[in-house]
PDB file of C-alpha atoms in Angstrom:
ATOM      1  CA  UNK A  20      82.101  92.801 124.076  1.00 51.00           C
ATOM      2  CA  UNK A  21      78.925  93.545 126.442  1.00 45.00           C
ATOM      3  CA  UNK A  22      78.405  89.884 127.058  1.00 45.00           C
ATOM      4  CA  UNK A  23      82.115  90.071 128.439  1.00 48.00           C
ATOM      5  CA  UNK A  24      81.932  91.630 130.348  1.00 49.00           C
ATOM      6  CA  UNK A  25      78.935  90.574 132.471  1.00 43.00           C
ATOM      7  CA  UNK A  26      80.360  87.158 132.301  1.00 52.00           C
ATOM      8  CA  UNK A  27      83.692  88.696 133.749  1.00 51.00           C
ATOM      9  CA  UNK A  28      81.897  90.024 136.872  1.00 47.00           C
ATOM     10  CA  UNK A  29      80.179  86.958 137.359  1.00 43.00           C
ATOM     11  CA  UNK A  30      83.839  85.672 137.485  1.00 46.00           C
ATOM     12  CA  UNK A  31      85.115  87.898 139.426  1.00 45.00           C
ATOM     13  CA  UNK A  32      82.271  87.398 142.180  1.00 43.00           C
ATOM     14  CA  UNK A  33      83.176  83.844 142.310  1.00 42.00           C
ATOM     15  CA  UNK A  34      87.143  83.959 143.006  1.00 49.00           C
ATOM     16  CA  UNK A  35      87.607  86.941 144.481  1.00 51.00           C
ATOM     17  CA  UNK A  36      86.659  89.531 146.719  1.00 67.00           C
ATOM     18  CA  UNK A  37      88.460  92.869 145.237  1.00 76.00           C
ATOM     19  CA  UNK A  38      85.437  94.170 142.677  1.00 83.00           C
ATOM     20  CA  UNK A  39      86.437  97.255 141.855  1.00 88.00           C
ATOM     21  CA  UNK A  40      89.898  99.138 141.479  1.00 91.00           C
ATOM     22  CA  UNK A  41      91.612 102.750 142.845  1.00 89.00           C
ATOM     23  CA  UNK A  42      94.333 104.424 140.869  1.00 87.00           C
ATOM     24  CA  UNK A  43      97.228 105.854 143.074  1.00 83.00           C
ATOM     25  CA  UNK A  44      97.840 107.753 139.500  1.00 77.00           C
ATOM     26  CA  UNK A  45     101.103 110.956 140.211  1.00 77.00           C
ATOM     27  CA  UNK A  46     101.819 109.737 144.562  1.00 73.00           C
ATOM     28  CA  UNK A  47     105.064 110.781 143.826  1.00 71.00           C
ATOM     29  CA  UNK A  48     104.136 113.996 141.817  1.00 71.00           C
ATOM     30  CA  UNK A  49     101.824 114.944 144.826  1.00 72.00           C
ATOM     31  CA  UNK A  50     102.939 118.712 144.940  1.00 76.00           C
ATOM     32  CA  UNK A  51     102.713 119.334 141.463  1.00 79.00           C
ATOM     33  CA  UNK A  52      99.335 118.126 140.550  1.00 82.00           C
ATOM     34  CA  UNK A  53      97.780 121.137 139.159  1.00 87.00           C
ATOM     35  CA  UNK A  54     100.632 122.124 137.327  1.00 89.00           C
ATOM     36  CA  UNK A  55     100.781 118.259 135.681  1.00 87.00           C
ATOM     37  CA  UNK A  56      96.775 119.114 135.447  1.00 90.00           C
ATOM     38  CA  UNK A  57      97.185 122.717 133.686  1.00 92.00           C
ATOM     39  CA  UNK A  58     100.040 121.364 131.335  1.00 91.00           C
ATOM     40  CA  UNK A  59      98.094 117.622 130.176  1.00 91.00           C
ATOM     41  CA  UNK A  60      93.881 119.443 129.733  1.00 93.00           C
ATOM     42  CA  UNK A  61      96.446 122.061 127.489  1.00 93.00           C
ATOM     43  CA  UNK A  62      97.907 119.188 125.463  1.00 92.00           C
ATOM     44  CA  UNK A  63      94.473 117.358 125.228  1.00 92.00           C
ATOM     45  CA  UNK A  64      92.478 120.202 123.850  1.00 94.00           C
ATOM     46  CA  UNK A  65      95.141 119.949 121.421  1.00 92.00           C
ATOM     47  CA  UNK A  66      95.107 116.853 120.612  1.00 91.00           C
ATOM     48  CA  UNK A  67      91.682 116.785 120.258  1.00 92.00           C
ATOM     49  CA  UNK A  68      91.674 120.291 117.965  1.00 91.00           C
ATOM     50  CA  UNK A  69      94.540 119.668 116.326  1.00 89.00           C
ATOM     51  CA  UNK A  70      92.980 115.939 114.294  1.00 90.00           C
ATOM     52  CA  UNK A  71      90.157 117.330 114.130  1.00 90.00           C
ATOM     53  CA  UNK A  72      90.610 119.948 111.867  1.00 88.00           C
ATOM     54  CA  UNK A  73      92.799 117.022 110.497  1.00 88.00           C
ATOM     55  CA  UNK A  74      90.000 114.791 109.077  1.00 90.00           C
ATOM     56  CA  UNK A  75      88.213 117.853 108.606  1.00 89.00           C
ATOM     57  CA  UNK A  76      90.175 119.815 106.302  1.00 89.00           C
ATOM     58  CA  UNK A  77      91.344 116.365 105.012  1.00 88.00           C
ATOM     59  CA  UNK A  78      87.583 115.331 104.029  1.00 89.00           C
ATOM     60  CA  UNK A  79      86.255 118.980 102.699  1.00 88.00           C
ATOM     61  CA  UNK A  80      89.325 118.987 100.635  1.00 84.00           C
ATOM     62  CA  UNK A  81      89.432 117.087  97.413  1.00 85.00           C
ATOM     63  CA  UNK A  82      92.777 116.933  96.576  1.00 83.00           C
ATOM     64  CA  UNK A  83      93.516 115.306  99.499  1.00 85.00           C
ATOM     65  CA  UNK A  84      91.564 112.073  98.794  1.00 89.00           C
ATOM     66  CA  UNK A  85      93.663 109.446  98.071  1.00 90.00           C
ATOM     67  CA  UNK A  86      94.852 106.642  99.501  1.00 92.00           C
ATOM     68  CA  UNK A  87      97.397 108.524 102.308  1.00 89.00           C
ATOM     69  CA  UNK A  88      95.813 110.986 103.192  1.00 89.00           C
ATOM     70  CA  UNK A  89      93.184 108.519 103.815  1.00 94.00           C
ATOM     71  CA  UNK A  90      94.918 106.168 106.536  1.00 93.00           C
ATOM     72  CA  UNK A  91      95.546 109.799 108.421  1.00 90.00           C
ATOM     73  CA  UNK A  92      92.202 110.580 108.807  1.00 92.00           C
ATOM     74  CA  UNK A  93      91.860 107.055 110.093  1.00 94.00           C
ATOM     75  CA  UNK A  94      95.404 107.506 112.149  1.00 92.00           C
ATOM     76  CA  UNK A  95      93.672 111.100 113.814  1.00 91.00           C
ATOM     77  CA  UNK A  96      90.239 109.016 114.599  1.00 93.00           C
ATOM     78  CA  UNK A  97      91.770 106.386 116.024  1.00 93.00           C
ATOM     79  CA  UNK A  98      94.398 108.062 118.304  1.00 91.00           C
ATOM     80  CA  UNK A  99      91.295 111.335 119.593  1.00 92.00           C
ATOM     81  CA  UNK A 100      89.576 107.864 120.078  1.00 93.00           C
ATOM     82  CA  UNK A 101      92.492 106.845 122.473  1.00 92.00           C
ATOM     83  CA  UNK A 102      93.748 110.026 124.668  1.00 92.00           C
ATOM     84  CA  UNK A 103      89.333 109.676 125.527  1.00 93.00           C
ATOM     85  CA  UNK A 104      89.664 105.779 126.934  1.00 93.00           C
ATOM     86  CA  UNK A 105      93.269 107.330 128.892  1.00 92.00           C
ATOM     87  CA  UNK A 106      93.520 110.848 129.716  1.00 92.00           C
ATOM     88  CA  UNK A 107      89.603 112.012 131.116  1.00 91.00           C
ATOM     89  CA  UNK A 108      90.110 109.130 134.045  1.00 89.00           C
ATOM     90  CA  UNK A 109      93.707 110.480 134.212  1.00 88.00           C
ATOM     91  CA  UNK A 110      92.986 114.812 134.469  1.00 89.00           C
ATOM     92  CA  UNK A 111      89.551 113.648 137.575  1.00 87.00           C
ATOM     93  CA  UNK A 112      92.793 111.413 138.596  1.00 83.00           C
ATOM     94  CA  UNK A 113      95.122 114.969 139.198  1.00 84.00           C
ATOM     95  CA  UNK A 114      92.111 117.456 140.706  1.00 82.00           C
ATOM     96  CA  UNK A 115      91.218 115.072 143.356  1.00 76.00           C
ATOM     97  CA  UNK A 116      88.100 113.876 141.566  1.00 75.00           C
ATOM     98  CA  UNK A 117      89.441 109.939 141.394  1.00 72.00           C
ATOM     99  CA  UNK A 118      86.652 107.318 142.367  1.00 80.00           C
ATOM    100  CA  UNK A 119      86.869 103.965 141.932  1.00 87.00           C
ATOM    101  CA  UNK A 120      86.711 101.850 138.640  1.00 90.00           C
ATOM    102  CA  UNK A 121      84.851  98.780 138.812  1.00 90.00           C
ATOM    103  CA  UNK A 122      86.522  95.013 137.172  1.00 91.00           C
ATOM    104  CA  UNK A 123      84.294  95.639 134.653  1.00 91.00           C
ATOM    105  CA  UNK A 124      85.305  99.025 134.066  1.00 92.00           C
ATOM    106  CA  UNK A 125      88.931  98.488 134.118  1.00 93.00           C
ATOM    107  CA  UNK A 126      88.110  95.509 132.032  1.00 93.00           C
ATOM    108  CA  UNK A 127      86.163  97.352 128.943  1.00 94.00           C
ATOM    109  CA  UNK A 128      89.108 100.698 129.529  1.00 94.00           C
ATOM    110  CA  UNK A 129      92.207  98.234 129.377  1.00 94.00           C
ATOM    111  CA  UNK A 130      90.188  96.454 125.710  1.00 96.00           C
ATOM    112  CA  UNK A 131      89.912  99.478 124.270  1.00 96.00           C
ATOM    113  CA  UNK A 132      93.083 100.839 124.990  1.00 94.00           C
ATOM    114  CA  UNK A 133      94.844  97.519 123.445  1.00 94.00           C
ATOM    115  CA  UNK A 134      92.557  97.817 120.322  1.00 95.00           C
ATOM    116  CA  UNK A 135      93.075 100.825 119.459  1.00 95.00           C
ATOM    117  CA  UNK A 136      97.330 101.120 120.657  1.00 92.00           C
ATOM    118  CA  UNK A 137      97.515  98.030 117.904  1.00 94.00           C
ATOM    119  CA  UNK A 138      95.518  99.467 115.373  1.00 95.00           C
ATOM    120  CA  UNK A 139      97.669 102.668 115.532  1.00 93.00           C
ATOM    121  CA  UNK A 140     100.591 100.222 115.237  1.00 92.00           C
ATOM    122  CA  UNK A 141      99.232  98.791 111.860  1.00 94.00           C
ATOM    123  CA  UNK A 142      97.898 102.007 111.344  1.00 94.00           C
ATOM    124  CA  UNK A 143     101.723 103.403 110.832  1.00 93.00           C
ATOM    125  CA  UNK A 144     102.532 100.159 109.128  1.00 94.00           C
ATOM    126  CA  UNK A 145      99.959 100.206 106.134  1.00 94.00           C
ATOM    127  CA  UNK A 146     101.099 103.933 105.852  1.00 93.00           C
ATOM    128  CA  UNK A 147     104.134 103.040 105.538  1.00 92.00           C
ATOM    129  CA  UNK A 148     103.029 100.686 102.717  1.00 94.00           C
ATOM    130  CA  UNK A 149     101.364 103.228 100.580  1.00 93.00           C
ATOM    131  CA  UNK A 150     104.361 105.852 101.069  1.00 91.00           C
ATOM    132  CA  UNK A 151     106.479 102.453  99.770  1.00 93.00           C
ATOM    133  CA  UNK A 152     103.433 101.988  96.340  1.00 94.00           C
ATOM    134  CA  UNK A 153     103.865 105.718  96.237  1.00 91.00           C
ATOM    135  CA  UNK A 154     107.523 106.226  95.355  1.00 91.00           C
ATOM    136  CA  UNK A 155     108.527 102.748  93.562  1.00 91.00           C
ATOM    137  CA  UNK A 156     105.825 102.550  91.467  1.00 91.00           C
ATOM    138  CA  UNK A 157     103.838 105.765  90.973  1.00 89.00           C
ATOM    139  CA  UNK A 158     102.385 104.955  88.339  1.00 90.00           C
ATOM    140  CA  UNK A 159     100.722 101.798  88.968  1.00 92.00           C
ATOM    141  CA  UNK A 160     100.012 103.486  92.225  1.00 92.00           C
ATOM    142  CA  UNK A 161      96.097 104.967  91.958  1.00 91.00           C
ATOM    143  CA  UNK A 162      95.264 101.448  90.929  1.00 93.00           C
ATOM    144  CA  UNK A 163      97.393  99.651  93.871  1.00 93.00           C
ATOM    145  CA  UNK A 164      95.869 101.338  96.588  1.00 94.00           C
ATOM    146  CA  UNK A 165      92.635 101.454  95.072  1.00 94.00           C
ATOM    147  CA  UNK A 166      89.863 101.671  98.036  1.00 93.00           C
ATOM    148  CA  UNK A 167      88.819  98.551  98.226  1.00 95.00           C
ATOM    149  CA  UNK A 168      92.585  97.994  99.475  1.00 95.00           C
ATOM    150  CA  UNK A 169      92.974 100.773 101.758  1.00 95.00           C
ATOM    151  CA  UNK A 170      89.878  99.636 103.642  1.00 96.00           C
ATOM    152  CA  UNK A 171      90.888  96.177 103.203  1.00 96.00           C
ATOM    153  CA  UNK A 172      94.151  97.721 105.308  1.00 96.00           C
ATOM    154  CA  UNK A 173      91.666  99.403 107.561  1.00 96.00           C
ATOM    155  CA  UNK A 174      90.399  96.776 108.469  1.00 96.00           C
ATOM    156  CA  UNK A 175      93.136  94.445 108.770  1.00 95.00           C
ATOM    157  CA  UNK A 176      94.830  96.731 111.300  1.00 95.00           C
ATOM    158  CA  UNK A 177      92.021  96.801 113.401  1.00 95.00           C
ATOM    159  CA  UNK A 178      91.313  93.400 113.341  1.00 95.00           C
ATOM    160  CA  UNK A 179      94.589  93.018 114.747  1.00 95.00           C
ATOM    161  CA  UNK A 180      94.066  95.033 117.417  1.00 94.00           C
ATOM    162  CA  UNK A 181      90.331  93.583 118.631  1.00 95.00           C
ATOM    163  CA  UNK A 182      91.679  89.930 118.466  1.00 94.00           C
ATOM    164  CA  UNK A 183      95.109  90.399 120.407  1.00 93.00           C
ATOM    165  CA  UNK A 184      93.217  93.101 122.994  1.00 94.00           C
ATOM    166  CA  UNK A 185      91.128  90.019 123.465  1.00 93.00           C
ATOM    167  CA  UNK A 186      93.175  87.431 123.916  1.00 90.00           C
ATOM    168  CA  UNK A 187      95.115  89.637 127.272  1.00 91.00           C
ATOM    169  CA  UNK A 188      91.787  90.740 128.566  1.00 92.00           C
ATOM    170  CA  UNK A 189      90.870  87.161 128.722  1.00 89.00           C
ATOM    171  CA  UNK A 190      94.085  86.152 130.155  1.00 88.00           C
ATOM    172  CA  UNK A 191      94.725  89.285 132.559  1.00 90.00           C
ATOM    173  CA  UNK A 192      91.038  88.909 134.304  1.00 90.00           C
ATOM    174  CA  UNK A 193      91.386  85.650 135.076  1.00 88.00           C
ATOM    175  CA  UNK A 194      94.035  85.874 137.507  1.00 87.00           C
ATOM    176  CA  UNK A 195      91.967  86.527 140.619  1.00 89.00           C
ATOM    177  CA  UNK A 196      92.769  89.514 143.154  1.00 89.00           C
ATOM    178  CA  UNK A 197      94.296  90.432 146.701  1.00 87.00           C
ATOM    179  CA  UNK A 198      95.319  94.704 145.896  1.00 87.00           C
ATOM    180  CA  UNK A 199      93.405  97.228 145.378  1.00 88.00           C
ATOM    181  CA  UNK A 200      95.585  99.952 145.186  1.00 89.00           C
ATOM    182  CA  UNK A 201      96.605 100.518 141.104  1.00 88.00           C
ATOM    183  CA  UNK A 202      99.767 101.772 140.801  1.00 85.00           C
ATOM    184  CA  UNK A 203      98.954 104.103 137.615  1.00 85.00           C
ATOM    185  CA  UNK A 204      96.410 105.905 136.445  1.00 86.00           C
ATOM    186  CA  UNK A 205      94.608 103.667 133.898  1.00 90.00           C
ATOM    187  CA  UNK A 206      94.161 100.200 133.638  1.00 90.00           C
ATOM    188  CA  UNK A 207      97.512  98.938 131.505  1.00 89.00           C
ATOM    189  CA  UNK A 208      98.236  94.934 130.983  1.00 90.00           C
ATOM    190  CA  UNK A 209     101.002  94.778 134.206  1.00 88.00           C
ATOM    191  CA  UNK A 210     100.374  97.402 137.076  1.00 88.00           C
ATOM    192  CA  UNK A 211      96.754  95.570 136.628  1.00 91.00           C
ATOM    193  CA  UNK A 212      98.671  92.122 137.184  1.00 91.00           C
ATOM    194  CA  UNK A 213     100.745  92.432 140.132  1.00 89.00           C
ATOM    195  CA  UNK A 214      97.298  93.248 141.593  1.00 90.00           C
ATOM    196  CA  UNK A 215      96.917  89.110 141.676  1.00 89.00           C
ATOM    197  CA  UNK A 216      97.165  87.008 144.297  1.00 87.00           C
ATOM    198  CA  UNK A 217      97.807  84.217 141.891  1.00 86.00           C
ATOM    199  CA  UNK A 218     101.772  83.375 140.033  1.00 86.00           C
ATOM    200  CA  UNK A 219     101.788  85.517 137.370  1.00 84.00           C
ATOM    201  CA  UNK A 220     105.478  84.358 135.145  1.00 86.00           C
ATOM    202  CA  UNK A 221     103.302  82.632 132.305  1.00 86.00           C
ATOM    203  CA  UNK A 222     101.029  85.717 132.047  1.00 84.00           C
ATOM    204  CA  UNK A 223     104.294  88.062 131.825  1.00 86.00           C
ATOM    205  CA  UNK A 224     106.185  85.931 129.379  1.00 87.00           C
ATOM    206  CA  UNK A 225     102.175  85.524 127.030  1.00 85.00           C
ATOM    207  CA  UNK A 226     101.902  89.641 127.515  1.00 85.00           C
ATOM    208  CA  UNK A 227     106.040  89.909 126.119  1.00 87.00           C
ATOM    209  CA  UNK A 228     105.257  88.012 123.830  1.00 89.00           C
ATOM    210  CA  UNK A 229     102.504  89.601 122.276  1.00 88.00           C
ATOM    211  CA  UNK A 230     104.067  92.789 123.043  1.00 86.00           C
ATOM    212  CA  UNK A 231     106.269  91.715 121.375  1.00 87.00           C
ATOM    213  CA  UNK A 232     104.677  90.468 117.792  1.00 90.00           C
ATOM    214  CA  UNK A 233     102.910  93.921 118.157  1.00 90.00           C
ATOM    215  CA  UNK A 234     105.142  95.969 117.862  1.00 90.00           C
ATOM    216  CA  UNK A 235     108.699  94.057 116.246  1.00 90.00           C
ATOM    217  CA  UNK A 236     106.012  92.912 113.760  1.00 91.00           C
ATOM    218  CA  UNK A 237     105.026  95.816 111.845  1.00 92.00           C
ATOM    219  CA  UNK A 238     107.944  98.185 112.833  1.00 91.00           C
ATOM    220  CA  UNK A 239     110.395  96.032 110.829  1.00 92.00           C
ATOM    221  CA  UNK A 240     107.377  95.909 108.252  1.00 92.00           C
ATOM    222  CA  UNK A 241     107.596  99.878 107.971  1.00 92.00           C
ATOM    223  CA  UNK A 242     111.685  99.832 108.242  1.00 91.00           C
ATOM    224  CA  UNK A 243     112.232  97.557 105.707  1.00 92.00           C
ATOM    225  CA  UNK A 244     109.774  99.374 102.921  1.00 92.00           C
ATOM    226  CA  UNK A 245     112.380 101.775 103.406  1.00 91.00           C
ATOM    227  CA  UNK A 246     114.790 100.031 102.701  1.00 92.00           C
ATOM    228  CA  UNK A 247     113.196 100.641  98.768  1.00 93.00           C
ATOM    229  CA  UNK A 248     111.919 104.009  98.741  1.00 92.00           C
ATOM    230  CA  UNK A 249     115.324 105.457  99.654  1.00 90.00           C
ATOM    231  CA  UNK A 250     117.160 103.236  97.521  1.00 91.00           C
ATOM    232  CA  UNK A 251     114.233 105.208  94.980  1.00 90.00           C
ATOM    233  CA  UNK A 252     114.586 109.036  95.600  1.00 89.00           C
ATOM    234  CA  UNK A 253     118.215 108.903  95.892  1.00 88.00           C
ATOM    235  CA  UNK A 254     118.104 107.268  91.977  1.00 87.00           C
ATOM    236  CA  UNK A 255     116.314 110.807  91.198  1.00 84.00           C
ATOM    237  CA  UNK A 256     117.913 112.745  88.830  1.00 82.00           C
ATOM    238  CA  UNK A 257     117.377 116.350  90.081  1.00 83.00           C
ATOM    239  CA  UNK A 258     117.502 117.448  93.592  1.00 82.00           C
ATOM    240  CA  UNK A 259     114.284 119.098  93.806  1.00 81.00           C
ATOM    241  CA  UNK A 260     112.837 116.540  92.912  1.00 79.00           C
ATOM    242  CA  UNK A 261     114.614 114.124  95.758  1.00 83.00           C
ATOM    243  CA  UNK A 262     113.436 117.065  98.119  1.00 83.00           C
ATOM    244  CA  UNK A 263     109.935 116.329  97.032  1.00 79.00           C
ATOM    245  CA  UNK A 264     110.662 112.663  97.265  1.00 79.00           C
ATOM    246  CA  UNK A 265     111.596 112.695 100.621  1.00 83.00           C
ATOM    247  CA  UNK A 266     109.284 115.769 102.051  1.00 78.00           C
ATOM    248  CA  UNK A 267     105.879 113.511 101.678  1.00 76.00           C
ATOM    249  CA  UNK A 268     107.351 110.190 103.756  1.00 83.00           C
ATOM    250  CA  UNK A 269     109.497 113.281 105.916  1.00 82.00           C
ATOM    251  CA  UNK A 270     105.859 113.331 108.532  1.00 81.00           C
ATOM    252  CA  UNK A 271     105.325 109.749 108.426  1.00 85.00           C
ATOM    253  CA  UNK A 272     108.881 108.473 109.533  1.00 87.00           C
ATOM    254  CA  UNK A 273     109.187 110.956 111.740  1.00 85.00           C
ATOM    255  CA  UNK A 274     105.876 109.688 113.568  1.00 86.00           C
ATOM    256  CA  UNK A 275     106.688 106.245 112.976  1.00 88.00           C
ATOM    257  CA  UNK A 276     110.327 106.717 115.041  1.00 87.00           C
ATOM    258  CA  UNK A 277     108.527 108.746 117.967  1.00 85.00           C
ATOM    259  CA  UNK A 278     105.388 106.300 118.356  1.00 85.00           C
ATOM    260  CA  UNK A 279     107.350 102.834 118.641  1.00 88.00           C
ATOM    261  CA  UNK A 280     110.484 103.828 119.544  1.00 85.00           C
ATOM    262  CA  UNK A 281     107.638 105.128 122.926  1.00 82.00           C
ATOM    263  CA  UNK A 282     106.281 101.438 121.872  1.00 84.00           C
ATOM    264  CA  UNK A 283     109.159  99.536 122.675  1.00 83.00           C
ATOM    265  CA  UNK A 284     110.999 100.951 125.478  1.00 81.00           C
ATOM    266  CA  UNK A 285     106.896 100.810 127.318  1.00 77.00           C
ATOM    267  CA  UNK A 286     106.447  97.335 126.492  1.00 80.00           C
ATOM    268  CA  UNK A 287     109.858  95.435 125.448  1.00 78.00           C
ATOM    269  CA  UNK A 288     112.140  96.527 128.856  1.00 73.00           C
ATOM    270  CA  UNK A 289     112.485  94.134 131.466  1.00 69.00           C
ATOM    271  CA  UNK A 290     110.245  94.432 134.284  1.00 65.00           C
ATOM    272  CA  UNK A 291     111.559  96.194 137.392  1.00 59.00           C
ATOM    273  CA  UNK A 292     110.250  96.893 140.614  1.00 54.00           C
ATOM    274  CA  UNK A 293     111.347 100.538 141.231  1.00 50.00           C
ATOM    275  CA  UNK A 294     110.762 101.864 138.664  1.00 62.00           C
ATOM    276  CA  UNK A 295     107.536 103.416 139.105  1.00 64.00           C
ATOM    277  CA  UNK A 296     108.232 107.381 139.007  1.00 63.00           C
ATOM    278  CA  UNK A 297     110.102 106.835 135.600  1.00 70.00           C
ATOM    279  CA  UNK A 298     107.333 103.777 134.266  1.00 72.00           C
ATOM    280  CA  UNK A 299     104.705 106.667 134.364  1.00 76.00           C
ATOM    281  CA  UNK A 300     106.946 109.581 132.723  1.00 76.00           C
ATOM    282  CA  UNK A 301     106.669 107.105 129.482  1.00 78.00           C
ATOM    283  CA  UNK A 302     102.972 105.748 130.104  1.00 82.00           C
ATOM    284  CA  UNK A 303     102.662 109.843 129.598  1.00 83.00           C
ATOM    285  CA  UNK A 304     105.658 110.073 126.756  1.00 82.00           C
ATOM    286  CA  UNK A 305     102.511 107.378 124.351  1.00 82.00           C
ATOM    287  CA  UNK A 306      99.100 108.033 125.985  1.00 86.00           C
ATOM    288  CA  UNK A 307      99.816 112.404 126.258  1.00 85.00           C
ATOM    289  CA  UNK A 308     102.113 113.473 124.282  1.00 85.00           C
ATOM    290  CA  UNK A 309     102.740 110.551 121.123  1.00 85.00           C
ATOM    291  CA  UNK A 310      98.762 111.714 119.826  1.00 86.00           C
ATOM    292  CA  UNK A 311      98.998 115.166 119.316  1.00 86.00           C
ATOM    293  CA  UNK A 312     102.796 114.726 117.129  1.00 83.00           C
ATOM    294  CA  UNK A 313     100.753 113.370 114.884  1.00 80.00           C
ATOM    295  CA  UNK A 314      98.396 116.743 113.888  1.00 81.00           C
ATOM    296  CA  UNK A 315     101.812 119.135 114.836  1.00 81.00           C
ATOM    297  CA  UNK A 316     103.560 116.801 112.518  1.00 80.00           C
ATOM    298  CA  UNK A 317     100.999 116.778 109.486  1.00 74.00           C
ATOM    299  CA  UNK A 318     100.172 120.793 109.381  1.00 70.00           C
ATOM    300  CA  UNK A 319     103.495 122.126 110.628  1.00 65.00           C
ATOM    301  CA  UNK A 320     105.865 119.798 107.970  1.00 66.00           C
ATOM    302  CA  UNK A 321     103.265 118.210 105.308  1.00 70.00           C
ATOM    303  CA  UNK A 322     103.131 121.591 102.882  1.00 74.00           C
ATOM    304  CA  UNK A 323      99.238 119.756 101.179  1.00 77.00           C
ATOM    305  CA  UNK A 324      98.325 120.811 104.533  1.00 78.00           C
ATOM    306  CA  UNK A 325      99.137 123.617 104.875  1.00 77.00           C
ATOM    307  CA  UNK A 326      98.159 124.739 101.443  1.00 79.00           C
ATOM    308  CA  UNK A 327      94.129 122.954 102.560  1.00 80.00           C
ATOM    309  CA  UNK A 328      94.078 124.950 105.345  1.00 78.00           C
ATOM    310  CA  UNK A 329      95.104 128.124 103.310  1.00 81.00           C
ATOM    311  CA  UNK A 330      92.550 127.282 101.506  1.00 80.00           C
ATOM    312  CA  UNK A 331      89.962 126.910 104.107  1.00 76.00           C
ATOM    313  CA  UNK A 332      90.399 129.709 105.621  1.00 77.00           C
ATOM    314  CA  UNK A 333      90.765 131.400 102.644  1.00 73.00           C
ATOM    315  CA  UNK A 334      87.372 130.284 101.727  1.00 63.00           C
ATOM    316  CA  UNK A 335      85.816 131.259 104.990  1.00 57.00           C
ATOM    317  CA  UNK A 336      86.999 134.385 104.523  1.00 53.00           C
ATOM    318  CA  UNK A 337      85.319 135.191 101.278  1.00 47.00           C
ATOM    319  CA  UNK A 338      82.407 133.416 102.299  1.00 49.00           C
TER     320      UNK A 338
END
């Protein structure tokens, strides 16, 4: 990827006079920048601490050494890296410390943003498959969801993210750029393409098709997996058994609905030149609020994680 960035910088020097971009950030909310800074900083710190707590608790508590929590650990790590790519620069912009970003720097940020975002989409699909096996085939759960299968699912999610990010970056940064001001707070695909002098119709179509595939396909797979899951749960004789089975899926389903919902609104809706403020608010939802949802849902709604947290606190107190 470093070689790709170097080649990118050499190509852009030959094809365009623009060598760096400036983020316009939240110009429409200029009067509320301090308030937004405090809110986003608080949410950012909560996201980081929440995900660190989840990863730590799962690592130290042997009761949580199961495929479900292995995927949760990977998802929490990915969400943490995802926020690190976007939020620090956004906070510096709100604090009035914004600096121009080079084309190579913009390409790097976009590369990791796309990779991690798509990785998260397919990790949620893998978690859906895990819930399907756990509910519909419980006796063979540990045989089917062995360490090798779990590792392959994670590697598959990451590989798809890397592959799509490489295609998208190659497509976007082949364009000649005539403008410097990015109408956003990070290097997202659409705002950067708007800075091009060239006709971006073909690139817009490619971007829409790729976005549709990486959002709709995993989303459909998750919801398909929940059809036999719900059918199996409803066949459980005892009310207590049904309640317990639903509880194991509730956290995952909540994260899935919010995650895919925000991604669909952000990337599958028609383009509009007059909806910049709305687009930024949608972006804030999936770059700031959605990553926080994961630790909140899995710590407040998940009994096993709460019990593990209590055990860890109890051991520390006794020590």
